[in-house]
CSV table of N, CA and C and ligand atoms in Angstrom, one decimal:
chain,number,residue,atom,x,y,z
O,1,MET,N,-13.1,8.4,11.2
O,1,MET,CA,-13.2,8.3,12.7
O,1,MET,C,-12.2,7.3,13.2
O,2,LYS,N,-11.6,7.6,14.3
O,2,LYS,CA,-10.7,6.6,14.9
O,2,LYS,C,-11.3,6.1,16.2
O,3,TYR,N,-10.8,5.0,16.7
O,3,TYR,CA,-11.4,4.3,17.9
O,3,TYR,C,-10.3,4.2,18.9
O,4,GLU,N,-10.4,4.8,20.0
O,4,GLU,CA,-9.5,4.5,21.1
O,4,GLU,C,-10.3,3.9,22.3
O,5,TRP,N,-9.8,2.9,22.8
O,5,TRP,CA,-10.5,2.2,23.9
O,5,TRP,C,-9.6,2.3,25.2
O,6,LEU,N,-10.2,2.8,26.3
O,6,LEU,CA,-9.5,2.8,27.5
O,6,LEU,C,-10.1,1.6,28.4
O,7,VAL,N,-9.2,0.7,28.8
O,7,VAL,CA,-9.7,-0.5,29.5
O,7,VAL,C,-9.0,-0.7,30.8
O,8,GLY,N,-9.7,-0.7,31.9
O,8,GLY,CA,-9.2,-1.0,33.2
O,8,GLY,C,-9.2,-2.5,33.4
O,9,GLN,N,-8.1,-3.1,33.9
O,9,GLN,CA,-8.1,-4.5,34.1
O,9,GLN,C,-7.7,-4.8,35.6
O,10,HIS,N,-8.5,-5.7,36.2
O,10,HIS,CA,-8.2,-6.1,37.6
O,10,HIS,C,-7.9,-7.6,37.6
O,11,TYR,N,-6.8,-8.0,38.2
O,11,TYR,CA,-6.4,-9.4,38.3
O,11,TYR,C,-6.4,-9.7,39.8
O,12,PRO,N,-7.3,-10.5,40.2
O,12,PRO,CA,-7.3,-10.8,41.7
O,12,PRO,C,-6.2,-11.6,42.1
O,13,PHE,N,-5.9,-11.6,43.4
O,13,PHE,CA,-4.9,-12.5,44.0
O,13,PHE,C,-5.3,-13.9,43.7
O,14,PHE,N,-4.4,-14.8,43.3
O,14,PHE,CA,-4.8,-16.2,43.0
O,14,PHE,C,-3.8,-17.1,43.8
O,15,PRO,N,-4.3,-17.9,44.7
O,15,PRO,CA,-3.4,-18.7,45.6
O,15,PRO,C,-2.6,-19.8,44.9
O,16,GLU,N,-3.1,-20.2,43.7
O,16,GLU,CA,-2.4,-21.3,43.0
O,16,GLU,C,-2.1,-20.8,41.6
O,17,PRO,N,-1.2,-19.8,41.4
O,17,PRO,CA,-1.0,-19.1,40.1
O,17,PRO,C,-0.5,-20.1,39.0
O,18,GLU,N,0.1,-21.2,39.4
O,18,GLU,CA,0.6,-22.2,38.4
O,18,GLU,C,-0.6,-22.8,37.6
O,19,LEU,N,-1.8,-22.7,38.2
O,19,LEU,CA,-3.0,-23.4,37.6
O,19,LEU,C,-3.7,-22.5,36.5
O,20,THR,N,-3.3,-21.3,36.4
O,20,THR,CA,-4.0,-20.4,35.4
O,20,THR,C,-3.1,-19.2,35.0
O,21,LEU,N,-3.6,-18.4,34.1
O,21,LEU,CA,-3.0,-17.2,33.7
O,21,LEU,C,-3.9,-16.0,33.9
O,22,GLY,N,-3.3,-14.8,34.1
O,22,GLY,CA,-4.2,-13.6,34.2
O,22,GLY,C,-4.8,-13.3,32.8
O,23,THR,N,-3.9,-13.3,31.8
O,23,THR,CA,-4.3,-13.2,30.4
O,23,THR,C,-3.5,-14.1,29.6
O,24,ALA,N,-4.1,-14.9,28.7
O,24,ALA,CA,-3.4,-15.9,27.9
O,24,ALA,C,-2.6,-15.1,26.8
O,25,LYS,N,-1.6,-15.9,26.2
O,25,LYS,CA,-0.8,-15.3,25.1
O,25,LYS,C,-1.6,-14.7,24.0
O,26,HIS,N,-1.3,-13.5,23.6
O,26,HIS,CA,-2.0,-12.9,22.4
O,26,HIS,C,-1.1,-11.7,22.0
O,27,ALA,N,-1.5,-11.2,20.8
O,27,ALA,CA,-1.0,-9.9,20.3
O,27,ALA,C,-2.2,-9.0,20.2
O,28,ASP,N,-2.0,-7.7,20.5
O,28,ASP,CA,-3.2,-6.8,20.4
O,28,ASP,C,-3.6,-6.5,19.0
O,29,PRO,N,-4.9,-6.5,18.7
O,29,PRO,CA,-5.3,-6.2,17.3
O,29,PRO,C,-5.3,-4.7,17.0
O,30,SER,N,-4.8,-3.9,18.0
O,30,SER,CA,-4.8,-2.4,17.8
O,30,SER,C,-3.7,-2.0,16.9
O,31,SER,N,-3.6,-0.7,16.8
O,31,SER,CA,-2.4,-0.1,16.1
O,31,SER,C,-1.3,-0.1,17.2
O,32,LEU,N,-1.6,0.5,18.3
O,32,LEU,CA,-0.6,0.7,19.3
O,32,LEU,C,-1.4,0.6,20.7
O,33,THR,N,-0.8,0.1,21.7
O,33,THR,CA,-1.3,0.0,23.0
O,33,THR,C,-0.4,0.7,24.0
O,34,LEU,N,-0.9,1.6,24.8
O,34,LEU,CA,-0.2,2.2,25.8
O,34,LEU,C,-0.7,1.7,27.1
O,35,LEU,N,0.1,1.2,28.0
O,35,LEU,CA,-0.3,0.5,29.2
O,35,LEU,C,0.4,1.1,30.4
O,36,LEU,N,-0.5,1.3,31.4
O,36,LEU,CA,0.0,1.7,32.8
O,36,LEU,C,-0.1,0.5,33.7
O,37,GLN,N,1.0,0.1,34.2
O,37,GLN,CA,0.9,-1.1,35.2
O,37,GLN,C,1.0,-0.5,36.6
O,38,ASP,N,0.6,-1.3,37.6
O,38,ASP,CA,0.9,-0.9,39.0
O,38,ASP,C,2.2,-1.6,39.3
O,39,LYS,N,2.5,-1.6,40.6
O,39,LYS,CA,3.9,-2.1,41.0
O,39,LYS,C,4.0,-3.6,41.2
O,40,ILE,N,2.9,-4.4,40.9
O,40,ILE,CA,2.8,-5.8,41.2
O,40,ILE,C,3.6,-6.6,40.1
O,41,GLY,N,3.6,-6.1,38.9
O,41,GLY,CA,4.2,-6.9,37.8
O,41,GLY,C,3.4,-8.1,37.3
O,42,GLY,N,3.9,-8.8,36.4
O,42,GLY,CA,3.2,-10.0,35.9
O,42,GLY,C,3.1,-10.0,34.3
O,43,LEU,N,3.3,-8.8,33.7
O,43,LEU,CA,3.3,-8.8,32.3
O,43,LEU,C,4.6,-9.4,31.7
O,44,GLN,N,4.4,-10.2,30.7
O,44,GLN,CA,5.6,-10.8,30.1
O,44,GLN,C,5.5,-10.7,28.5
O,45,LEU,N,6.6,-10.5,27.9
O,45,LEU,CA,6.7,-10.5,26.4
O,45,LEU,C,7.4,-11.7,25.9
O,46,LEU,N,6.9,-12.2,24.8
O,46,LEU,CA,7.6,-13.3,24.1
O,46,LEU,C,8.7,-12.8,23.2
O,47,HIS,N,10.0,-13.1,23.6
O,47,HIS,CA,11.1,-12.7,22.8
O,47,HIS,C,12.0,-13.9,22.5
O,48,GLN,N,12.2,-14.1,21.2
O,48,GLN,CA,13.0,-15.3,20.8
O,48,GLN,C,12.6,-16.6,21.6
O,49,ASP,N,11.3,-16.8,21.6
O,49,ASP,CA,10.7,-18.0,22.2
O,49,ASP,C,10.9,-18.1,23.7
O,50,HIS,N,11.2,-17.0,24.4
O,50,HIS,CA,11.3,-17.0,25.8
O,50,HIS,C,10.4,-15.9,26.4
O,51,TRP,N,9.8,-16.1,27.5
O,51,TRP,CA,9.0,-15.1,28.2
O,51,TRP,C,9.9,-14.2,29.0
O,52,VAL,N,9.8,-12.9,28.8
O,52,VAL,CA,10.6,-11.9,29.4
O,52,VAL,C,9.7,-11.0,30.3
O,53,ASP,N,10.0,-10.9,31.6
O,53,ASP,CA,9.3,-10.0,32.5
O,53,ASP,C,9.4,-8.5,32.0
O,54,VAL,N,8.3,-7.8,32.1
O,54,VAL,CA,8.3,-6.4,31.9
O,54,VAL,C,8.2,-5.7,33.3
O,55,PRO,N,9.4,-5.3,33.8
O,55,PRO,CA,9.3,-4.8,35.2
O,55,PRO,C,8.5,-3.6,35.3
O,56,PRO,N,7.6,-3.5,36.4
O,56,PRO,CA,6.8,-2.3,36.5
O,56,PRO,C,7.7,-1.1,37.0
O,57,VAL,N,7.6,0.0,36.3
O,57,VAL,CA,8.3,1.2,36.7
O,57,VAL,C,7.3,2.3,37.0
O,58,GLN,N,7.4,2.8,38.2
O,58,GLN,CA,6.4,3.8,38.7
O,58,GLN,C,6.2,4.9,37.7
O,59,GLY,N,5.0,5.2,37.2
O,59,GLY,CA,4.7,6.3,36.4
O,59,GLY,C,5.0,6.1,34.9
O,60,ALA,N,5.6,4.9,34.6
O,60,ALA,CA,6.0,4.7,33.2
O,60,ALA,C,4.9,4.1,32.4
O,61,LEU,N,4.8,4.4,31.1
O,61,LEU,CA,3.9,3.8,30.2
O,61,LEU,C,4.6,2.7,29.4
O,62,VAL,N,4.0,1.6,29.2
O,62,VAL,CA,4.6,0.5,28.3
O,62,VAL,C,3.9,0.7,26.9
O,63,ALA,N,4.7,0.9,25.9
O,63,ALA,CA,4.1,1.0,24.5
O,63,ALA,C,4.3,-0.3,23.8
O,64,LYS,N,3.2,-0.9,23.3
O,64,LYS,CA,3.2,-2.2,22.6
O,64,LYS,C,2.7,-2.0,21.2
O,65,ILE,N,3.5,-2.4,20.2
O,65,ILE,CA,3.1,-2.4,18.8
O,65,ILE,C,2.0,-3.4,18.7
O,66,GLY,N,0.9,-3.0,18.0
O,66,GLY,CA,-0.2,-4.0,17.7
O,66,GLY,C,-0.2,-4.5,16.3
O,67,ASP,N,-1.1,-5.4,16.0
O,67,ASP,CA,-1.1,-6.0,14.7
O,67,ASP,C,-1.3,-4.9,13.5
O,68,PHE,N,-2.1,-4.0,13.8
O,68,PHE,CA,-2.5,-3.1,12.7
O,68,PHE,C,-1.5,-1.9,12.6
O,69,MET,N,-1.2,-1.3,13.7
O,69,MET,CA,-0.2,-0.3,13.8
O,69,MET,C,-0.2,0.8,12.7
O,70,LEU,N,-1.3,1.4,12.6
O,70,LEU,CA,-1.3,2.6,11.8
O,70,LEU,C,-2.0,3.6,12.7
O,71,VAL,N,-1.2,4.5,13.3
O,71,VAL,CA,-1.8,5.4,14.3
O,71,VAL,C,-1.6,6.8,13.8
O,72,GLU,N,-2.7,7.5,13.8
O,72,GLU,CA,-2.6,9.0,13.6
O,72,GLU,C,-2.8,9.6,14.9
O,73,LEU,N,-1.7,9.7,15.6
O,73,LEU,CA,-1.7,10.1,17.0
O,73,LEU,C,-1.5,11.6,17.1
O,74,PHE,N,-2.4,12.3,17.7
O,74,PHE,CA,-2.3,13.7,18.1
O,74,PHE,C,-2.4,14.6,16.9
O,75,CYS,N,-1.9,14.3,15.8
O,75,CYS,CA,-2.1,15.1,14.6
O,75,CYS,C,-2.1,14.2,13.4
O,76,SER,N,-2.9,14.6,12.4
O,76,SER,CA,-3.2,13.7,11.3
O,76,SER,C,-2.1,13.3,10.4
O,77,HIS,N,-1.0,14.1,10.4
O,77,HIS,CA,0.1,13.8,9.5
O,77,HIS,C,1.1,12.9,10.2
O,78,THR,N,1.0,12.6,11.4
O,78,THR,CA,1.9,11.8,12.1
O,78,THR,C,1.4,10.3,12.1
O,79,SER,N,2.1,9.5,11.4
O,79,SER,CA,1.7,8.1,11.5
O,79,SER,C,2.8,7.2,11.8
O,80,LEU,N,2.5,6.2,12.6
O,80,LEU,CA,3.5,5.2,13.0
O,80,LEU,C,3.0,3.9,12.4
O,81,SER,N,3.9,3.1,11.9
O,81,SER,CA,3.5,2.0,11.1
O,81,SER,C,4.1,0.7,11.6
O,82,SER,N,3.4,-0.4,11.5
O,82,SER,CA,4.0,-1.7,11.9
O,82,SER,C,3.6,-2.9,11.1
O,83,GLN,N,3.1,-4.0,11.7
O,83,GLN,CA,3.0,-5.3,11.1
O,83,GLN,C,2.3,-5.3,9.7
O,84,LEU,N,1.1,-4.8,9.7
O,84,LEU,CA,0.4,-4.8,8.4
O,84,LEU,C,1.1,-3.9,7.4
O,85,ILE,N,1.2,-2.6,7.8
O,85,ILE,CA,1.6,-1.6,6.8
O,85,ILE,C,3.1,-1.6,6.5
O,86,THR,N,3.9,-2.2,7.5
O,86,THR,CA,5.3,-2.3,7.2
O,86,THR,C,5.6,-3.7,6.6
O,87,ASN,N,4.6,-4.5,6.3
O,87,ASN,CA,4.8,-5.8,5.6
O,87,ASN,C,5.7,-6.7,6.5
O,88,ASP,N,5.5,-6.6,7.8
O,88,ASP,CA,6.2,-7.4,8.8
O,88,ASP,C,7.6,-6.9,9.2
O,89,LYS,N,8.0,-5.7,8.7
O,89,LYS,CA,9.3,-5.2,9.1
O,89,LYS,C,9.3,-5.0,10.7
O,90,PHE,N,8.2,-4.4,11.2
O,90,PHE,CA,8.0,-4.3,12.6
O,90,PHE,C,6.8,-5.2,12.9
O,91,ARG,N,6.9,-6.0,13.9
O,91,ARG,CA,5.9,-7.0,14.2
O,91,ARG,C,5.2,-6.7,15.6
O,92,SER,N,4.0,-7.1,15.7
O,92,SER,CA,3.3,-6.9,17.0
O,92,SER,C,3.9,-7.9,18.0
O,93,VAL,N,3.8,-7.5,19.2
O,93,VAL,CA,4.5,-8.3,20.3
O,93,VAL,C,3.5,-9.2,21.0
O,94,GLU,N,3.9,-10.5,21.1
O,94,GLU,CA,3.0,-11.4,21.8
O,94,GLU,C,3.3,-11.2,23.3
O,95,HIS,N,2.2,-11.2,24.1
O,95,HIS,CA,2.4,-11.0,25.5
O,95,HIS,C,1.4,-11.8,26.3
O,96,ARG,N,1.6,-11.9,27.6
O,96,ARG,CA,0.6,-12.5,28.5
O,96,ARG,C,0.8,-11.9,29.9
O,97,VAL,N,-0.2,-12.2,30.8
O,97,VAL,CA,-0.1,-11.7,32.1
O,97,VAL,C,-0.2,-12.9,33.1
O,98,LEU,N,0.8,-13.1,34.0
O,98,LEU,CA,0.7,-14.2,34.9
O,98,LEU,C,-0.3,-13.9,36.0
O,99,ALA,N,-0.9,-14.9,36.5
O,99,ALA,CA,-1.9,-14.7,37.5
O,99,ALA,C,-1.3,-14.2,38.8
O,100,GLY,N,-2.1,-13.5,39.6
O,100,GLY,CA,-1.7,-12.8,40.8
O,100,GLY,C,-0.9,-13.7,41.8
O,101,ARG,N,0.4,-13.5,41.9
O,101,ARG,CA,1.2,-14.3,42.9
O,101,ARG,C,1.3,-13.5,44.2
O,102,ILE,N,1.5,-12.2,44.1
O,102,ILE,CA,1.7,-11.4,45.3
O,102,ILE,C,0.5,-10.8,45.8
O,103,GLY,N,-0.3,-10.2,44.9
O,103,GLY,CA,-1.5,-9.5,45.4
O,103,GLY,C,-2.3,-9.2,44.2
O,104,PRO,N,-3.5,-8.6,44.4
O,104,PRO,CA,-4.2,-8.2,43.2
O,104,PRO,C,-3.5,-7.1,42.4
O,105,ARG,N,-3.7,-7.1,41.1
O,105,ARG,CA,-3.0,-6.2,40.2
O,105,ARG,C,-4.0,-5.5,39.4
O,106,ILE,N,-3.7,-4.2,39.1
O,106,ILE,CA,-4.5,-3.4,38.2
O,106,ILE,C,-3.7,-2.8,37.1
O,107,SER,N,-4.2,-2.8,35.9
O,107,SER,CA,-3.6,-2.1,34.8
O,107,SER,C,-4.6,-1.3,34.0
O,108,VAL,N,-4.1,-0.3,33.3
O,108,VAL,CA,-5.0,0.5,32.5
O,108,VAL,C,-4.4,0.5,31.1
O,109,ALA,N,-5.1,0.1,30.1
O,109,ALA,CA,-4.6,0.1,28.7
O,109,ALA,C,-5.4,1.0,27.9
O,110,CYS,N,-4.7,1.7,27.0
O,110,CYS,CA,-5.4,2.5,26.0
O,110,CYS,C,-5.0,1.9,24.7
O,111,PHE,N,-6.0,1.4,24.0
O,111,PHE,CA,-5.8,0.8,22.7
O,111,PHE,C,-6.1,1.8,21.6
O,112,TYR,N,-5.1,2.2,20.8
O,112,TYR,CA,-5.3,3.1,19.6
O,112,TYR,C,-5.6,2.2,18.4
O,113,ASN,N,-6.8,2.4,17.8
O,113,ASN,CA,-7.2,1.6,16.7
O,113,ASN,C,-7.3,2.5,15.5
O,114,PRO,N,-7.1,1.9,14.3
O,114,PRO,CA,-7.2,2.7,13.1
O,114,PRO,C,-8.6,3.0,12.7
O,115,THR,N,-8.8,3.9,11.8
O,115,THR,CA,-10.1,4.2,11.3
O,115,THR,C,-10.7,3.0,10.6
O,116,THR,N,-12.1,2.9,10.6
O,116,THR,CA,-12.7,1.8,9.9
O,116,THR,C,-13.2,2.3,8.5
O,117,ALA,N,-12.9,3.6,8.2
O,117,ALA,CA,-13.4,4.2,7.0
O,117,ALA,C,-12.7,3.8,5.7
O,118,ARG,N,-11.5,3.2,5.9
O,118,ARG,CA,-10.8,2.9,4.7
O,118,ARG,C,-10.0,1.6,4.9
O,119,LYS,N,-9.5,1.0,3.8
O,119,LYS,CA,-8.7,-0.2,4.0
O,119,LYS,C,-7.2,0.2,4.2
O,120,PHE,N,-6.5,-0.7,4.8
O,120,PHE,CA,-5.0,-0.5,4.9
O,120,PHE,C,-4.3,-1.8,4.4
O,121,GLY,N,-3.2,-1.5,3.8
O,121,GLY,CA,-2.4,-2.6,3.3
O,121,GLY,C,-0.9,-2.2,3.5
O,122,PRO,N,0.0,-3.0,3.1
O,122,PRO,CA,1.4,-2.7,3.2
O,122,PRO,C,1.7,-1.4,2.4
O,123,LEU,N,2.5,-0.5,3.0
O,123,LEU,CA,2.9,0.7,2.3
O,123,LEU,C,3.9,0.4,1.2
O,124,MET,N,3.9,1.2,0.1
O,124,MET,CA,4.8,1.0,-1.0
O,124,MET,C,6.3,1.0,-0.5
O,125,GLU,N,6.5,1.9,0.5
O,125,GLU,CA,7.9,2.1,1.0
O,125,GLU,C,8.5,0.8,1.5
O,126,PHE,N,7.6,-0.1,1.9
O,126,PHE,CA,8.1,-1.4,2.5
O,126,PHE,C,8.1,-2.6,1.5
O,127,LEU,N,7.8,-2.2,0.2
O,127,LEU,CA,7.6,-3.3,-0.8
O,127,LEU,C,8.7,-3.1,-1.8
O,128,SER,N,9.2,-4.3,-2.3
O,128,SER,CA,10.2,-4.3,-3.4
O,128,SER,C,10.1,-5.6,-4.1
O,129,ASP,N,10.8,-5.9,-5.1
O,129,ASP,CA,10.8,-7.2,-5.8
O,129,ASP,C,11.1,-8.3,-4.8
O,130,ASN,N,12.1,-8.0,-3.9
O,130,ASN,CA,12.4,-9.0,-2.9
O,130,ASN,C,11.5,-9.0,-1.7
O,131,ASN,N,10.6,-8.0,-1.6
O,131,ASN,CA,9.7,-8.0,-0.5
O,131,ASN,C,8.3,-7.7,-1.0
O,132,PRO,N,7.7,-8.8,-1.6
O,132,PRO,CA,6.3,-8.6,-2.1
O,132,PRO,C,5.3,-8.5,-0.9
O,133,PRO,N,4.1,-8.0,-1.1
O,133,PRO,CA,3.2,-7.8,0.0
O,133,PRO,C,2.9,-9.2,0.6
O,134,ILE,N,2.9,-9.2,2.0
O,134,ILE,CA,2.6,-10.4,2.7
O,134,ILE,C,1.1,-10.4,3.0
O,135,TYR,N,0.5,-9.2,3.2
O,135,TYR,CA,-0.9,-9.1,3.6
O,135,TYR,C,-1.8,-8.4,2.5
O,136,ARG,N,-3.0,-8.9,2.4
O,136,ARG,CA,-4.0,-8.2,1.6
O,136,ARG,C,-4.4,-6.9,2.3
O,137,GLU,N,-5.0,-6.0,1.5
O,137,GLU,CA,-5.6,-4.8,2.1
O,137,GLU,C,-6.8,-5.2,2.9
O,138,THR,N,-7.0,-4.6,4.0
O,138,THR,CA,-8.2,-5.0,4.9
O,138,THR,C,-8.7,-3.8,5.7
O,139,HIS,N,-9.9,-3.9,6.1
O,139,HIS,CA,-10.5,-2.9,7.0
O,139,HIS,C,-10.3,-3.4,8.4
O,140,TRP,N,-10.1,-2.5,9.3
O,140,TRP,CA,-10.2,-2.8,10.8
O,140,TRP,C,-11.7,-2.8,11.1
O,141,ILE,N,-12.2,-3.8,11.8
O,141,ILE,CA,-13.6,-3.9,12.1
O,141,ILE,C,-13.9,-3.6,13.6
O,142,LYS,N,-14.7,-2.6,13.8
O,142,LYS,CA,-14.9,-2.2,15.2
O,142,LYS,C,-15.6,-3.4,15.9
O,143,GLY,N,-15.1,-3.7,17.1
O,143,GLY,CA,-15.7,-4.8,17.9
O,143,GLY,C,-15.0,-6.1,17.7
O,144,SER,N,-14.5,-6.4,16.5
O,144,SER,CA,-13.8,-7.7,16.4
O,144,SER,C,-12.3,-7.5,15.9
O,145,GLY,N,-11.9,-6.2,15.8
O,145,GLY,CA,-10.5,-6.0,15.3
O,145,GLY,C,-10.4,-6.4,13.9
O,146,TRP,N,-9.5,-7.4,13.6
O,146,TRP,CA,-9.3,-7.7,12.2
O,146,TRP,C,-8.5,-9.0,12.2
O,147,GLN,N,-8.4,-9.6,11.0
O,147,GLN,CA,-7.7,-10.8,10.8
O,147,GLN,C,-6.6,-10.5,9.8
O,148,LEU,N,-5.3,-10.8,10.1
O,148,LEU,CA,-4.2,-10.7,9.2
O,148,LEU,C,-4.6,-11.7,8.0
O,149,SER,N,-4.6,-11.1,6.8
O,149,SER,CA,-5.0,-12.0,5.7
O,149,SER,C,-3.9,-12.1,4.7
O,150,PRO,N,-3.2,-13.2,4.8
O,150,PRO,CA,-2.0,-13.3,3.9
O,150,PRO,C,-2.4,-13.3,2.4
O,151,CYS,N,-1.5,-12.7,1.6
O,151,CYS,CA,-1.7,-12.8,0.2
O,151,CYS,C,-1.3,-14.2,-0.3
O,152,SER,N,-1.9,-14.7,-1.3
O,152,SER,CA,-1.4,-16.0,-1.9
O,152,SER,C,-0.9,-15.7,-3.2
O,153,PHE,N,0.5,-15.8,-3.4
O,153,PHE,CA,1.1,-15.6,-4.7
O,153,PHE,C,1.7,-16.9,-5.1
N,1,AKG,O1,-2.6,-6.1,32.1
N,1,AKG,C1,-1.7,-6.0,31.4
N,1,AKG,O2,-0.5,-5.7,31.8
N,1,AKG,C2,-1.8,-6.2,29.9
N,1,AKG,C3,-3.1,-6.8,29.5
N,1,AKG,C4,-3.1,-6.8,28.0
N,1,AKG,O3,-2.9,-7.8,27.4
N,1,AKG,C5,-3.3,-5.6,27.2
N,1,AKG,O4,-3.6,-4.6,27.9
N,1,AKG,O5,-3.2,-5.7,26.0
N,2,FE2,FE1,-2.8,-7.3,25.2
């Protein structure tokens, strides 16, 4: 069984935005997050130690790689892979949301999460003598996501 969560988020107008954040810095524990923003903006991605604005584009979905990133989207043989199963070749993106400067903001996020029925670890295709596994095999846990668990070699 897979878990998909649809979450609506409301960020009220805040008269002193420098005193707080809408959402603090984090990476999603999902496999993949698809996000619909309204026209207010405020989402930022951390890129090379700098916060970069994600401009809102009417009707566009923002796709964010999550920590787990094993998605069997739409059909069971289609899988997209990232931080855990690609052994860090593709990494989840850290992001935050600035507090409402212009007006209230609404976003809708769909978090695609992996099955809890089996463990996932780095795929063999991403491993070699020069690229040993960085993470242990782990389950994704409904309710709490999961913890990246580094291997100790
Ligand atoms: O409201 C947003 O733009 C993003 C919120 C968030 O961090 C998320 O949906 O993962
Ligand atoms: Fe997020």
